[in-house]
PDB file of C-alpha atoms in Angstrom:
ATOM      1  CA  MET A  22       0.050   0.216   0.476  1.00 63.00           C
ATOM      2  CA  PRO A  23       1.133   3.341  -0.803  1.00 69.00           C
ATOM      3  CA  ASP A  24       2.294   6.153   1.922  1.00 80.00           C
ATOM      4  CA  PRO A  25      -0.843   7.764   2.993  1.00 84.00           C
ATOM      5  CA  ARG A  26       1.359  10.716   3.308  1.00 89.00           C
ATOM      6  CA  ILE A  27       1.183  11.314  -0.208  1.00 91.00           C
ATOM      7  CA  TRP A  28      -1.828  10.448  -1.215  1.00 92.00           C
ATOM      8  CA  TRP A  29      -3.048  13.256   0.972  1.00 94.00           C
ATOM      9  CA  ARG A  30      -0.240  15.386   0.423  1.00 95.00           C
ATOM     10  CA  ARG A  31      -1.388  15.094  -3.411  1.00 95.00           C
ATOM     11  CA  THR A  32      -4.779  16.153  -2.638  1.00 96.00           C
ATOM     12  CA  VAL A  33      -3.522  19.265  -0.437  1.00 97.00           C
ATOM     13  CA  ARG A  34      -2.049  20.749  -3.407  1.00 97.00           C
ATOM     14  CA  LEU A  35      -4.765  19.913  -5.645  1.00 97.00           C
ATOM     15  CA  VAL A  36      -7.009  21.288  -3.672  1.00 97.00           C
ATOM     16  CA  LEU A  37      -4.908  24.130  -3.361  1.00 98.00           C
ATOM     17  CA  VAL A  38      -4.580  24.563  -7.060  1.00 98.00           C
ATOM     18  CA  ALA A  39      -8.229  24.301  -7.402  1.00 97.00           C
ATOM     19  CA  LEU A  40      -9.124  27.525  -5.057  1.00 97.00           C
ATOM     20  CA  ALA A  41      -6.294  29.279  -6.866  1.00 97.00           C
ATOM     21  CA  ILE A  42      -8.117  29.178 -10.340  1.00 96.00           C
ATOM     22  CA  TRP A  43     -11.723  29.746  -8.760  1.00 95.00           C
ATOM     23  CA  PHE A  44      -9.412  32.295  -6.776  1.00 95.00           C
ATOM     24  CA  VAL A  45      -8.760  34.055 -10.046  1.00 93.00           C
ATOM     25  CA  PHE A  46     -11.686  33.703 -11.966  1.00 91.00           C
ATOM     26  CA  GLY A  47     -14.008  34.634  -9.075  1.00 90.00           C
ATOM     27  CA  PHE A  48     -12.220  37.308  -8.013  1.00 89.00           C
ATOM     28  CA  ALA A  49      -9.018  38.204  -9.242  1.00 88.00           C
ATOM     29  CA  ILE A  50     -10.993  39.101 -13.387  1.00 87.00           C
ATOM     30  CA  HIS A  51     -13.850  40.586 -12.180  1.00 85.00           C
ATOM     31  CA  GLY A  52     -11.353  43.214 -10.800  1.00 88.00           C
ATOM     32  CA  PHE A  53      -9.855  43.958 -13.866  1.00 88.00           C
ATOM     33  CA  VAL A  54     -13.029  44.168 -15.520  1.00 88.00           C
ATOM     34  CA  ASP A  55     -11.989  47.780 -17.180  1.00 89.00           C
ATOM     35  CA  ALA A  56      -8.724  46.664 -18.038  1.00 90.00           C
ATOM     36  CA  LEU A  57     -10.618  43.777 -20.395  1.00 89.00           C
ATOM     37  CA  ASN A  58     -12.892  45.599 -21.906  1.00 90.00           C
ATOM     38  CA  THR A  59      -9.996  47.282 -23.739  1.00 93.00           C
ATOM     39  CA  ILE A  60      -9.828  43.841 -25.344  1.00 92.00           C
ATOM     40  CA  VAL A  61     -12.731  42.970 -27.616  1.00 90.00           C
ATOM     41  CA  VAL A  62     -12.846  39.558 -28.967  1.00 84.00           C
ATOM     42  CA  ALA A  63     -15.963  38.654 -31.182  1.00 83.00           C
ATOM     43  CA  ASP A  64     -17.388  42.297 -31.091  1.00 88.00           C
ATOM     44  CA  PHE A  65     -17.424  41.955 -26.995  1.00 85.00           C
ATOM     45  CA  PRO A  66     -15.794  43.322 -24.418  1.00 91.00           C
ATOM     46  CA  LEU A  67     -12.663  40.707 -22.848  1.00 89.00           C
ATOM     47  CA  GLY A  68     -13.858  41.822 -19.084  1.00 88.00           C
ATOM     48  CA  PHE A  69     -18.326  41.473 -19.711  1.00 87.00           C
ATOM     49  CA  TRP A  70     -17.453  38.773 -20.899  1.00 87.00           C
ATOM     50  CA  MET A  71     -15.469  37.027 -18.731  1.00 87.00           C
ATOM     51  CA  ALA A  72     -18.236  37.712 -15.865  1.00 85.00           C
ATOM     52  CA  ALA A  73     -20.974  36.847 -17.705  1.00 85.00           C
ATOM     53  CA  GLN A  74     -20.141  33.508 -19.057  1.00 89.00           C
ATOM     54  CA  GLY A  75     -16.429  33.051 -19.125  1.00 89.00           C
ATOM     55  CA  SER A  76     -16.430  32.279 -15.554  1.00 91.00           C
ATOM     56  CA  LEU A  77     -19.182  29.772 -15.101  1.00 93.00           C
ATOM     57  CA  ILE A  78     -16.841  27.464 -18.199  1.00 94.00           C
ATOM     58  CA  VAL A  79     -14.369  28.129 -16.632  1.00 94.00           C
ATOM     59  CA  PHE A  80     -15.944  26.837 -13.469  1.00 95.00           C
ATOM     60  CA  VAL A  81     -17.998  23.477 -14.494  1.00 96.00           C
ATOM     61  CA  VAL A  82     -14.363  22.462 -16.655  1.00 97.00           C
ATOM     62  CA  LEU A  83     -13.161  23.132 -13.172  1.00 97.00           C
ATOM     63  CA  VAL A  84     -15.156  20.960 -11.257  1.00 97.00           C
ATOM     64  CA  PHE A  85     -14.619  17.822 -13.900  1.00 97.00           C
ATOM     65  CA  TRP A  86     -10.976  18.337 -14.515  1.00 97.00           C
ATOM     66  CA  PHE A  87     -11.412  18.949 -10.571  1.00 97.00           C
ATOM     67  CA  CYS A  88     -12.627  15.177 -10.517  1.00 95.00           C
ATOM     68  CA  ALA A  89     -10.360  13.508 -13.032  1.00 95.00           C
ATOM     69  CA  ARG A  90      -7.833  14.273 -11.288  1.00 96.00           C
ATOM     70  CA  GLN A  91      -8.737  13.452  -7.589  1.00 95.00           C
ATOM     71  CA  GLU A  92      -9.939   9.689  -9.603  1.00 93.00           C
ATOM     72  CA  ARG A  93      -6.253   9.792 -10.576  1.00 94.00           C
ATOM     73  CA  ILE A  94      -5.099  10.194  -7.680  1.00 94.00           C
ATOM     74  CA  ASP A  95      -7.304   7.984  -5.656  1.00 92.00           C
ATOM     75  CA  ARG A  96      -6.420   5.599  -8.108  1.00 91.00           C
ATOM     76  CA  ASP A  97      -2.170   6.073  -8.288  1.00 90.00           C
ATOM     77  CA  ALA A  98      -2.457   5.441  -4.409  1.00 87.00           C
ATOM     78  CA  GLY A  99      -5.157   2.287  -4.492  1.00 85.00           C
ATOM     79  CA  LEU A 100      -7.710   3.847  -2.787  1.00 81.00           C
ATOM     80  CA  SER A 101     -10.484   4.273  -5.742  1.00 80.00           C
ATOM     81  CA  GLU A 102     -13.247   2.680  -5.684  1.00 77.00           C
ATOM     82  CA  PRO A 103     -14.175  -1.460  -7.483  1.00 76.00           C
ATOM     83  CA  GLU A 104     -15.235  -1.624 -11.229  1.00 73.00           C
ATOM     84  CA  SER A 105     -17.491  -3.419 -10.028  1.00 68.00           C
ATOM     85  CA  GLN A 106     -19.301  -0.628  -8.029  1.00 69.00           C
ATOM     86  CA  ARG A 107     -19.982   1.567 -10.340  1.00 66.00           C
ATOM     87  CA  GLU A 108     -21.399   0.109 -12.785  1.00 67.00           C
ATOM     88  CA  GLU A 109     -23.677  -0.178  -9.944  1.00 69.00           C
ATOM     89  CA  ILE A 110     -24.504   3.473  -9.362  1.00 67.00           C
ATOM     90  CA  VAL A 111     -23.583   4.133 -13.466  1.00 63.00           C
ATOM     91  CA  PRO A 112     -26.375   2.503 -15.155  1.00 62.00           C
TER      92      PRO A 112
END
């Protein structure tokens, strides 16, 4: 069995990275809306687009990325659920 401290260290690092990404797109981007509005992408100011849709898209992608990375960490440590139990949950 792998060292549980390695699993914990990798999990904490993943959480910190996810929280940093969340902070940047949840708060920091919105603080620079005026500066970002000078950049126009597809006829929309970038600051407006990031506040209206970009941050939400990043949050959804962040959730899927986090789940996949945590699953890999669990699998490497031998802590993931067996495939037979997954089939019972997901039809």
